[in-house]
mmCIF file of C-alpha atoms in Angstrom:
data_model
loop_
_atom_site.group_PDB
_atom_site.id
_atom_site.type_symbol
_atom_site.label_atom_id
_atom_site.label_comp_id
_atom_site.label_asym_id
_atom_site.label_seq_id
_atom_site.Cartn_x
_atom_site.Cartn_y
_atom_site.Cartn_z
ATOM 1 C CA UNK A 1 0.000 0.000 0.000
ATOM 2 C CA UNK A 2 1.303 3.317 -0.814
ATOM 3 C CA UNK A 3 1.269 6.487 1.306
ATOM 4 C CA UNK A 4 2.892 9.453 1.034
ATOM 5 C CA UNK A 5 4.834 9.158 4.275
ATOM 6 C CA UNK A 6 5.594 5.445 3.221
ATOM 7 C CA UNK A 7 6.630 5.394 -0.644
ATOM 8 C CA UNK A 8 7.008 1.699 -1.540
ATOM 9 C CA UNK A 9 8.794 0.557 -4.591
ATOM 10 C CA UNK A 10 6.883 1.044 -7.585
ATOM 11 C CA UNK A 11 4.989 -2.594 -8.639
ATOM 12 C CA UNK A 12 7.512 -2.722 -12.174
ATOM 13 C CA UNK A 13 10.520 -3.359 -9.350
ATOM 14 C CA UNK A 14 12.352 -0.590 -10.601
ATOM 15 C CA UNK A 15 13.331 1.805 -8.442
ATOM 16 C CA UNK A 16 13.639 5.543 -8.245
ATOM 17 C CA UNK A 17 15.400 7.163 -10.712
ATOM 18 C CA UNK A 18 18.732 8.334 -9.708
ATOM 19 C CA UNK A 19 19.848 12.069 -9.712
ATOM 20 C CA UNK A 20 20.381 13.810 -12.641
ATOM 21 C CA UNK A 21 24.223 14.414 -14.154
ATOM 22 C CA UNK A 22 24.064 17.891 -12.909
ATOM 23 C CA UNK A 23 22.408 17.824 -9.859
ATOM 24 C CA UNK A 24 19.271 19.941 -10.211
ATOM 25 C CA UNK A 25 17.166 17.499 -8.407
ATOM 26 C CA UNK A 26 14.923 18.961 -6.048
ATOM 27 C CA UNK A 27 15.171 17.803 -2.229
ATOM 28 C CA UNK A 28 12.626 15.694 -2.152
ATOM 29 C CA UNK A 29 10.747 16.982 1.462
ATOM 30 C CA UNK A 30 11.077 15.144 4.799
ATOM 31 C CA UNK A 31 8.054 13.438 5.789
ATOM 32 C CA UNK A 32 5.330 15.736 7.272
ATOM 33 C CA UNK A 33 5.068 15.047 10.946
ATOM 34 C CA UNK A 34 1.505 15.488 10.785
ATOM 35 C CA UNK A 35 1.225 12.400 8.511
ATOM 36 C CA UNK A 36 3.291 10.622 10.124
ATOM 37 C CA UNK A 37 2.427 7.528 12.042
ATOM 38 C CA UNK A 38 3.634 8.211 15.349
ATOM 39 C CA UNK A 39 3.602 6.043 18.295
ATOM 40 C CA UNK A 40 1.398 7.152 20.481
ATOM 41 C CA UNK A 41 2.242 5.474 24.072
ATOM 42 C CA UNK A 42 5.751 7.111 23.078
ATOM 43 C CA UNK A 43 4.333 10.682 22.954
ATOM 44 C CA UNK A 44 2.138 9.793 25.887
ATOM 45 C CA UNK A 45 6.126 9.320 27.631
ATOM 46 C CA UNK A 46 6.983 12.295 26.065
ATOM 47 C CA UNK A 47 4.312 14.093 27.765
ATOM 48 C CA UNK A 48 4.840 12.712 31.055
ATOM 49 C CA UNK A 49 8.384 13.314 31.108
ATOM 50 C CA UNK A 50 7.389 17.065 30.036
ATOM 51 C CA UNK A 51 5.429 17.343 33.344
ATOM 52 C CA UNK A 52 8.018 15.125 35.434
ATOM 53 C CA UNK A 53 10.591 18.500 34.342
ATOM 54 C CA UNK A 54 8.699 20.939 35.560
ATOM 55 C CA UNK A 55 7.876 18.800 39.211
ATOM 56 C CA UNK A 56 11.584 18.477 39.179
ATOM 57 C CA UNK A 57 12.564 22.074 38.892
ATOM 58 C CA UNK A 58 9.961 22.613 41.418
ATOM 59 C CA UNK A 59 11.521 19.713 43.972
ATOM 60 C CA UNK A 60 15.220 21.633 43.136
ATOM 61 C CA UNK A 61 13.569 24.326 44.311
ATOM 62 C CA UNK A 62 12.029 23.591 47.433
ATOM 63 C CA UNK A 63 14.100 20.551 48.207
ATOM 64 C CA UNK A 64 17.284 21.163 50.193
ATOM 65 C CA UNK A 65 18.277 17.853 49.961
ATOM 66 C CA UNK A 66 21.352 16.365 48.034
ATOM 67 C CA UNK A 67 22.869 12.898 47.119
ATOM 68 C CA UNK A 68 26.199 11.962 46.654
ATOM 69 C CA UNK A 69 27.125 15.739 46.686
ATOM 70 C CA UNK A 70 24.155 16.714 44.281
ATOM 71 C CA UNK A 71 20.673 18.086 44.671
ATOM 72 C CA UNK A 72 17.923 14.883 45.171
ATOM 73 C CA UNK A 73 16.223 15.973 42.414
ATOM 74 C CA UNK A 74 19.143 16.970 39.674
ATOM 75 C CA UNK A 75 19.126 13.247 38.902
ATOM 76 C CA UNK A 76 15.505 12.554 37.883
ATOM 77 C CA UNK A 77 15.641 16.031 35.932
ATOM 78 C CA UNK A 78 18.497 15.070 34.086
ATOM 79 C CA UNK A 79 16.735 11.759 33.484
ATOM 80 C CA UNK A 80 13.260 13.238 32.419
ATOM 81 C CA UNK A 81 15.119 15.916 29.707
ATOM 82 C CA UNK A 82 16.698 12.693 28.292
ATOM 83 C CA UNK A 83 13.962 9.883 28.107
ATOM 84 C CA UNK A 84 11.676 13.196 26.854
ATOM 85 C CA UNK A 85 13.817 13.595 23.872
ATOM 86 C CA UNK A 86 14.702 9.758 23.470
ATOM 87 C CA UNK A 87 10.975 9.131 23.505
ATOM 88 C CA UNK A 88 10.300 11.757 20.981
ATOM 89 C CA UNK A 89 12.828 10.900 18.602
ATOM 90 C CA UNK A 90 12.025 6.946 18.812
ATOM 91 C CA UNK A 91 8.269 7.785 18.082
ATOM 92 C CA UNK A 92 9.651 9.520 14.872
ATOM 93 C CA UNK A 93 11.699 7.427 14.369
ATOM 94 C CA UNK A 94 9.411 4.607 13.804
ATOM 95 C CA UNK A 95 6.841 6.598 12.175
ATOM 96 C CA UNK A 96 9.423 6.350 9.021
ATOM 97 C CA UNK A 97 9.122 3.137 9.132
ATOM 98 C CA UNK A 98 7.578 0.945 6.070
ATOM 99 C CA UNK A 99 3.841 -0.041 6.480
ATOM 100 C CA UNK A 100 4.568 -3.134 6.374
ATOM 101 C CA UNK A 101 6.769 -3.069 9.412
ATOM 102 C CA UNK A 102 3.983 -0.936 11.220
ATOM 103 C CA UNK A 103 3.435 -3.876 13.547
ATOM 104 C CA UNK A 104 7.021 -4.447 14.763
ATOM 105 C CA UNK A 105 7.522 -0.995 15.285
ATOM 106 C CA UNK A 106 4.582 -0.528 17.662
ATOM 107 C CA UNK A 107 6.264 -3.390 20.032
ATOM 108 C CA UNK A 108 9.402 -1.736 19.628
ATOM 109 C CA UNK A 109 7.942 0.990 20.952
ATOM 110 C CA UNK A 110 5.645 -0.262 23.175
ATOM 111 C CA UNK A 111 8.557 -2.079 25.335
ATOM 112 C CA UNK A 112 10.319 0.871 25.104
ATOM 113 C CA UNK A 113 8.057 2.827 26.888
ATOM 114 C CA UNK A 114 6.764 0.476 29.491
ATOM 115 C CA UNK A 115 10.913 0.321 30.612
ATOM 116 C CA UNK A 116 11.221 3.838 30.368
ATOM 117 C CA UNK A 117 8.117 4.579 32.197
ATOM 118 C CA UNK A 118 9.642 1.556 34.799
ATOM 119 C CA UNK A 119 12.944 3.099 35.176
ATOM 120 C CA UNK A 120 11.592 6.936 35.804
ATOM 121 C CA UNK A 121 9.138 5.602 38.275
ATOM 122 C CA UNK A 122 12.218 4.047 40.208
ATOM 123 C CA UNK A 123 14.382 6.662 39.492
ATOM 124 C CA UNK A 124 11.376 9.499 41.105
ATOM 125 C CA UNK A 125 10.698 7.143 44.226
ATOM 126 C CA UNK A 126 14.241 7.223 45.231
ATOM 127 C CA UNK A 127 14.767 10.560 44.680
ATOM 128 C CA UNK A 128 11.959 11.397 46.837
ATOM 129 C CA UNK A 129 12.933 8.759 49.501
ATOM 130 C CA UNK A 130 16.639 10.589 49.722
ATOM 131 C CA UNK A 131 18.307 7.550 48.315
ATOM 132 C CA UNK A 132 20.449 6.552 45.769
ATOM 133 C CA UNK A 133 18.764 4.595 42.930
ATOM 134 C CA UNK A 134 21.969 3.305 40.622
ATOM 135 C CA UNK A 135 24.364 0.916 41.876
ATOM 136 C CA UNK A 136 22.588 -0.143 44.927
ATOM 137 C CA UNK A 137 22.964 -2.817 46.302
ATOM 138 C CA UNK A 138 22.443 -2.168 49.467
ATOM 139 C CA UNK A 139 19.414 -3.903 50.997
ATOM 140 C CA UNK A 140 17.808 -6.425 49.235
ATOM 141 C CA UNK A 141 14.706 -4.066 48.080
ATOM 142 C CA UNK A 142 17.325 -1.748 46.504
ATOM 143 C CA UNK A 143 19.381 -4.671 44.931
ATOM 144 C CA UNK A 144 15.754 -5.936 43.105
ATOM 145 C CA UNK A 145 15.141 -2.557 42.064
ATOM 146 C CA UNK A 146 18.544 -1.994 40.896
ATOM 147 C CA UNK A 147 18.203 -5.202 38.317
ATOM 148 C CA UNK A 148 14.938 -4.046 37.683
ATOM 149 C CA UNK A 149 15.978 -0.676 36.468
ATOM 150 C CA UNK A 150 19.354 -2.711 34.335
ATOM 151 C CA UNK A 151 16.791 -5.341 32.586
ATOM 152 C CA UNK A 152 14.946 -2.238 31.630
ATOM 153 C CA UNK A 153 17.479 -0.316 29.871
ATOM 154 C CA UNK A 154 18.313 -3.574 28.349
ATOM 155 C CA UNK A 155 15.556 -3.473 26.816
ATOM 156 C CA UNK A 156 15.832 -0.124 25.549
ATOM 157 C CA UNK A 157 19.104 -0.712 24.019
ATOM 158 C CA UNK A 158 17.850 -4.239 22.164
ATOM 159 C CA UNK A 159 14.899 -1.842 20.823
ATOM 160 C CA UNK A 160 16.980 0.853 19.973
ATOM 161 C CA UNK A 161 19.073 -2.276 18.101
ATOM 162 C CA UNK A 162 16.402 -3.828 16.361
ATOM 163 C CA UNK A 163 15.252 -0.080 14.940
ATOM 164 C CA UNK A 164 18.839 0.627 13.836
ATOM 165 C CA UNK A 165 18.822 -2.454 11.813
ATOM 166 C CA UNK A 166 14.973 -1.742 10.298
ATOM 167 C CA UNK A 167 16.236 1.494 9.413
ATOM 168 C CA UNK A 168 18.720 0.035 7.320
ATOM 169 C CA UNK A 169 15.920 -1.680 5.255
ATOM 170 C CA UNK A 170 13.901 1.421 4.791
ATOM 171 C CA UNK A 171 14.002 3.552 1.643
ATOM 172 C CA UNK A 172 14.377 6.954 3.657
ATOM 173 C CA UNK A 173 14.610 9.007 0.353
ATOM 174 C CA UNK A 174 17.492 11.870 -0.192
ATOM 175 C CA UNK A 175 20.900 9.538 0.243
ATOM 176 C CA UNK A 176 22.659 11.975 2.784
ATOM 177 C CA UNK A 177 19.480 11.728 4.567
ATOM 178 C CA UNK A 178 19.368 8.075 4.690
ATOM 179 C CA UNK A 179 22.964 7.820 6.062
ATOM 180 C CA UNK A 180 22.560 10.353 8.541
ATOM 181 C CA UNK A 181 19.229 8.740 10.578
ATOM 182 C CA UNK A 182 21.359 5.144 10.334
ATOM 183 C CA UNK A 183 24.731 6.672 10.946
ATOM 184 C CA UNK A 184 22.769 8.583 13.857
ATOM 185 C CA UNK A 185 20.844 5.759 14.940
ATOM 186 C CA UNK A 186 23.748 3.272 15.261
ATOM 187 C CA UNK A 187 26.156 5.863 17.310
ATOM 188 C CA UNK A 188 23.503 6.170 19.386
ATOM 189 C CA UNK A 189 22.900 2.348 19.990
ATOM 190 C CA UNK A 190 26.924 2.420 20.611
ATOM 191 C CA UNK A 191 26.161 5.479 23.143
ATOM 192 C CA UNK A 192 23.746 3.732 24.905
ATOM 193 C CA UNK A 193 26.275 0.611 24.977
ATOM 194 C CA UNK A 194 29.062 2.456 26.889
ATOM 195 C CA UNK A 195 26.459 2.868 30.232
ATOM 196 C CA UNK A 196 27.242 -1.065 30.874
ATOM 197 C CA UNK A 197 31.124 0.138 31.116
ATOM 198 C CA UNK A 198 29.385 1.521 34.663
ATOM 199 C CA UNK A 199 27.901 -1.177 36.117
ATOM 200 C CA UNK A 200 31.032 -3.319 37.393
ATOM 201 C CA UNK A 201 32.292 -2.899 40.826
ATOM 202 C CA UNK A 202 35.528 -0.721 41.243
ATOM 203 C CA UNK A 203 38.673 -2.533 43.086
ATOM 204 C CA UNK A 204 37.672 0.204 45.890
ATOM 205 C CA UNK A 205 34.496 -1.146 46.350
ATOM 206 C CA UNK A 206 35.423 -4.542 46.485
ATOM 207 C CA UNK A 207 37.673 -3.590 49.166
ATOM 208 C CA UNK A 208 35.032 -2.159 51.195
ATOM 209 C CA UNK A 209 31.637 -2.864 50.014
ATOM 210 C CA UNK A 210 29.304 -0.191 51.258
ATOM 211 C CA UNK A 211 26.330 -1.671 49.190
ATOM 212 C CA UNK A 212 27.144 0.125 46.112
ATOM 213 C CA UNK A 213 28.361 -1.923 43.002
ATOM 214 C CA UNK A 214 29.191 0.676 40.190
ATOM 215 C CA UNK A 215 29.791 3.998 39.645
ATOM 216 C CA UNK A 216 30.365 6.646 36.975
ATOM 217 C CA UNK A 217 33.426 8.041 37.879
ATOM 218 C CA UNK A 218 36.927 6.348 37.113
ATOM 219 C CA UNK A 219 39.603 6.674 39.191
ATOM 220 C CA UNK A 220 37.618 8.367 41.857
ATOM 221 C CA UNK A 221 33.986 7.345 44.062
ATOM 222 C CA UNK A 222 31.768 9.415 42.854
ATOM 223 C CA UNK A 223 29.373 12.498 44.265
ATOM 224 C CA UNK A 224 33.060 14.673 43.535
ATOM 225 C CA UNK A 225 33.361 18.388 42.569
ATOM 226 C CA UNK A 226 31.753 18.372 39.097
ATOM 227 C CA UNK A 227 30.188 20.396 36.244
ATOM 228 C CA UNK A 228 26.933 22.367 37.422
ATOM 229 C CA UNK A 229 23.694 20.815 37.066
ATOM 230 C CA UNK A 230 25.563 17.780 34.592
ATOM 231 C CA UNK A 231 27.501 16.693 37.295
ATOM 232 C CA UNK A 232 30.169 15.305 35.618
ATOM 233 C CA UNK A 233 32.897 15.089 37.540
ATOM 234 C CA UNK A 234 35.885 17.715 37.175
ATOM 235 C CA UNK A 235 38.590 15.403 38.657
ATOM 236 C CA UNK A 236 38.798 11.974 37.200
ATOM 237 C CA UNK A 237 37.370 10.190 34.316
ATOM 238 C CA UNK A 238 33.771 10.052 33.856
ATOM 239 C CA UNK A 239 31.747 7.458 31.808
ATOM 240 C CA UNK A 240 28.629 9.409 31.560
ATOM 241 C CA UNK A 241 30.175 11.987 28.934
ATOM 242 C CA UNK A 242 30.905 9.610 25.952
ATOM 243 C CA UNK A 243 27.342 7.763 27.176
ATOM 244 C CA UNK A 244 25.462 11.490 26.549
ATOM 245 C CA UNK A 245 27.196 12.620 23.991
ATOM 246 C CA UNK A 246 26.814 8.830 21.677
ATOM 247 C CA UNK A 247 23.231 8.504 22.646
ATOM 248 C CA UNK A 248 22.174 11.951 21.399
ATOM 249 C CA UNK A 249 24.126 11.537 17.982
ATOM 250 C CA UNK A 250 20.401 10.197 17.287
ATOM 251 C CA UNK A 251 19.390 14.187 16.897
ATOM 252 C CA UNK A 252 22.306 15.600 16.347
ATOM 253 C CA UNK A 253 23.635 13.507 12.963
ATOM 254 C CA UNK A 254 19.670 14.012 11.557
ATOM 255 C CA UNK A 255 19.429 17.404 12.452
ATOM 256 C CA UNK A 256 22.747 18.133 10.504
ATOM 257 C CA UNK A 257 21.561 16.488 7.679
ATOM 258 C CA UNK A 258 18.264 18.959 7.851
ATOM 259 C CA UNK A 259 20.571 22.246 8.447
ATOM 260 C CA UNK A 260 22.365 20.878 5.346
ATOM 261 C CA UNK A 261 19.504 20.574 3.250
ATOM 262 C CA UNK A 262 17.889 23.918 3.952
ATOM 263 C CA UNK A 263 21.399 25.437 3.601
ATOM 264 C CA UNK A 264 21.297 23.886 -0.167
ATOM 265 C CA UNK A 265 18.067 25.595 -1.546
ATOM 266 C CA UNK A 266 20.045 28.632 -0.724
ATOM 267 C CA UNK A 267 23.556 27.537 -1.922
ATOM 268 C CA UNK A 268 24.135 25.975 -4.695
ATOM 269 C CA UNK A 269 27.546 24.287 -3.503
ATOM 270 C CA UNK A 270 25.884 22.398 -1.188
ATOM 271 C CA UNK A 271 22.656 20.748 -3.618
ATOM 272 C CA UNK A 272 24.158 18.380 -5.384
ATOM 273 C CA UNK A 273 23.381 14.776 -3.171
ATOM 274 C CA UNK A 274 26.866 13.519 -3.340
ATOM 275 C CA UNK A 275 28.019 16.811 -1.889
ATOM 276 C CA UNK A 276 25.771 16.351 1.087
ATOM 277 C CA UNK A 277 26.415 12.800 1.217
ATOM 278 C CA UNK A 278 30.424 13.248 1.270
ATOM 279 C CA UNK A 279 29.637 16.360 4.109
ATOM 280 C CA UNK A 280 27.984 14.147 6.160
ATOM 281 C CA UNK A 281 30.378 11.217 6.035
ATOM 282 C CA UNK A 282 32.794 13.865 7.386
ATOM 283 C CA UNK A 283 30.396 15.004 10.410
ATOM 284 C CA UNK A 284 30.277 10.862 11.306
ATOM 285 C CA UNK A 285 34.104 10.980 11.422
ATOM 286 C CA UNK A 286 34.176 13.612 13.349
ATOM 287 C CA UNK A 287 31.359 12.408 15.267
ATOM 288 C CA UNK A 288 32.466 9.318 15.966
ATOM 289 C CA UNK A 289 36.010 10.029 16.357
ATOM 290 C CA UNK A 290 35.055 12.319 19.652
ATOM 291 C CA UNK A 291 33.195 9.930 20.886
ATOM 292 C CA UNK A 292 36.363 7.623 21.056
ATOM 293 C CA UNK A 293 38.835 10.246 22.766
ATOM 294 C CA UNK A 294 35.791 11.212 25.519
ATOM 295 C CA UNK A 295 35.118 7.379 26.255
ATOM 296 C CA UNK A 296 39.376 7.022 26.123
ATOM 297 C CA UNK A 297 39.412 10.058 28.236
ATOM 298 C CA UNK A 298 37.269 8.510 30.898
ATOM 299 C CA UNK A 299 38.579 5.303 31.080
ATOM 300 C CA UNK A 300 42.269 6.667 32.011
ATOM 301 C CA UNK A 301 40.187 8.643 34.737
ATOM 302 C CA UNK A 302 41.054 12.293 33.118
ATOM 303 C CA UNK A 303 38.577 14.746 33.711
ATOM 304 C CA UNK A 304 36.923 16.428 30.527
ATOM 305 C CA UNK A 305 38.613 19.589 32.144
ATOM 306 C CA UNK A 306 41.697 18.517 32.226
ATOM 307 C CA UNK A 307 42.841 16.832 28.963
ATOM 308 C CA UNK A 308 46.471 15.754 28.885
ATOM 309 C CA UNK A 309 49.131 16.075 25.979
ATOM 310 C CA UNK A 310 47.819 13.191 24.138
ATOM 311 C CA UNK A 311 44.255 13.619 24.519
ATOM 312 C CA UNK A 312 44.657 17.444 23.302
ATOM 313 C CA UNK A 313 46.929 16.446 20.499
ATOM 314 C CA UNK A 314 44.302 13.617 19.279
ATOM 315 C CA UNK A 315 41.550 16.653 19.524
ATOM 316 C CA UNK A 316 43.492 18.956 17.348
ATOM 317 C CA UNK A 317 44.393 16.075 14.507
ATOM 318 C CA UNK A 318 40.952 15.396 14.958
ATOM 319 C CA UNK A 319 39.943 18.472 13.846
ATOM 320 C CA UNK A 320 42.333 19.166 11.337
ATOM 321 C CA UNK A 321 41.737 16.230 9.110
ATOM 322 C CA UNK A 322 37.941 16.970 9.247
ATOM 323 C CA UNK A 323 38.503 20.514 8.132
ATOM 324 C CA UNK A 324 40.821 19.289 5.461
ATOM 325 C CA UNK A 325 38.079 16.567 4.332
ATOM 326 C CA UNK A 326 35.438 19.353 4.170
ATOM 327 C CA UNK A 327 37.819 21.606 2.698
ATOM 328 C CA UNK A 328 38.341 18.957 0.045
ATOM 329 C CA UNK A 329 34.312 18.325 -0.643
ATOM 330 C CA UNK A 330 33.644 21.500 -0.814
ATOM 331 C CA UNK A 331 36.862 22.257 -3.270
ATOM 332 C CA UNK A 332 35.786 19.266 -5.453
ATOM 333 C CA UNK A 333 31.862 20.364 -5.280
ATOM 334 C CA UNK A 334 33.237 23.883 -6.726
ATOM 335 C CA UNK A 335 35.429 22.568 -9.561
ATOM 336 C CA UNK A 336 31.811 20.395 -10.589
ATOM 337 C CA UNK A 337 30.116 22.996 -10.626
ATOM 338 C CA UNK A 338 32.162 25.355 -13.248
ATOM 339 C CA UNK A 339 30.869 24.476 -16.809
ATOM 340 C CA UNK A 340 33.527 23.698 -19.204
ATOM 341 C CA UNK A 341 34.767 25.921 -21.547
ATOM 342 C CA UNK A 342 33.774 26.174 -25.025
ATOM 343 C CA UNK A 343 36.576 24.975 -27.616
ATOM 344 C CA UNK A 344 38.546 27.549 -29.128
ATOM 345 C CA UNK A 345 37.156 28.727 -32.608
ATOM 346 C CA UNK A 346 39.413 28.349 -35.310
#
């Protein structure tokens, strides 16, 4: 069945034409989220998690409280921006799905919200019981609701899996568009990935179990001096940063691709697919190549503060090859794009 927010493969088996020689194809639009089929317990997250933000600037408010050396309620704020967004972005996510996958995609997200929804609701009590949610281990009530909380986000990480690979086996349209939701989608599966690197004991707490059994810091217990409101710690390694920053390549690889696409009905340089394509192959690198110094960075316990010689020397290569790349896409798009000369008349 064909929709417009599901274009199937027309019935001869051909497919799409390809772009022209010289580019003048017009972006073909993304799909209107009005027509989109969105998954609604997902949204119904969303919205709850938009309410849980505004009782948790309220409880940072009125709450003098703190835990492990933060306010009681900075964690299930934190937690509440991110499954909001997460939520959102899966609900799209699956709405650009193929019809014909419409069923797998509503137990994809149906799982994915009941653990969310489990998680928060752990994550909230805690808070508002003054005690520490991850990692404990403490009493037997907080060890159940500890594994309760892990099997959860396992979940959400198999889901998150399972729509990477769909996504793969979707015609999403425009080419650069297509490799930045799976480039974007699989960084973020990766993302989500490093948060296991947290849940092992450290040699410290095997030395003197306290009935914790994990923590986010490396080198260091954690509840430290660290950034405001992120918390991340400011003196020692910390495995959250590479965990935030690969889970949210899921907006920010798309969203690039978008910027990229308005920028081209406005420059010409930029229309052509290849160019966009070859662009955004470049913002992956890059992408992907921070996310392996920050989750490097943490695991030798070095603050994001504080880089040493080698971290700041991998930075700054970083960044110069990607500027030379895009330097050379852009220098290649320009040469393309000057007609050739007529022959000489005799």
């Amino acid at each position: 069945m064909n929709t417009p927010e599901f274009p199937e493969t027309p019935a001869s088996g051909t497919t799409a034409p390809p772009a022209s020689a010289d580019n003048r194809r017009a972006i073909t639009a993304w799909p209107a989220l009005r027509t989109l089929a969105w998954h609604r317990p997902l949204l119904a997250a969303t919205a709850a998690m938009a309410v849980l933000v505004v009782v948790c600037l309220v409880g940072l408010l009125v709450d003098p409280r703190s835990l492990t050396g933060a306010p009681v309620w900075a964690k299930p704020l934190k937690f509440s921006i991110s499954v909001l967004v997460y939520a959102a972005s899966l609900a799209w996510l699956l709405g650009i799905l193929s019809a014909r996958r419409r069923r797998l995609a509503w137990w994809i997200g149906t799982v994915s919200t009941i653990a969310l929804v489990i998680e928060m609701v752990i994550i909230v009590g805690d808070a508002a019981l003054g005690i520490t949610s991850h990692f404990n281990v403490s009493t037997p009530v907080s060890a159940t609701l500890w594994s309760v909380m892990a099997f959860s986000i396992v979940l959400v990480w198999m889901a998150a899996l399972v729509t990477a690979l769909l996504l793969f086996r979707t015609d999403l349209g425009d080419p650069a568009r297509a490799l930045a939701i799976r480039a974007g989608t699989v960084i973020a599966v990766l993302g989500m990935g490093l948060a296991f690197l947290m849940t092992g004991p450290t040699a410290a707490q095997l030395d003197h179990f306290q009935g914790i059994a994990g923590a986010h810091t490396v080198g260091v217990p954690d509840g430290g001096p660290g950034l405001p409101l992120l918390g991340w710690s400011t003196v020692a390694g910390d495995l959250r940063i590479p965990h935030f920053v690969g889970m949210h390549a899921l907006q920010v690889i798309p969203l690039t691709a978008l910027l990229l696409e308005v920028l081209a009905r406005r420059v010409a340089l930029v229309r052509p697919p290849t160019v966009r394509f070859r662009l955004l192959s470049v913002v992956i690198a890059l992408y992907v190549g921070v996310l392996a110094i920050l989750t490097g960075q943490a695991l030798a316990g070095q603050s994001i503060v504080r880089p040493d010689a080698l971290v700041t020397t991998l930075t700054i290569a970083l960044v110069a090859a990607v500027a030379v790349a895009a330097t050379l896409v852009l220098s290649a798009a320009s040469r393309a794009a000057i007609p050739p000369t007529d022959a000489a008349v005799p």
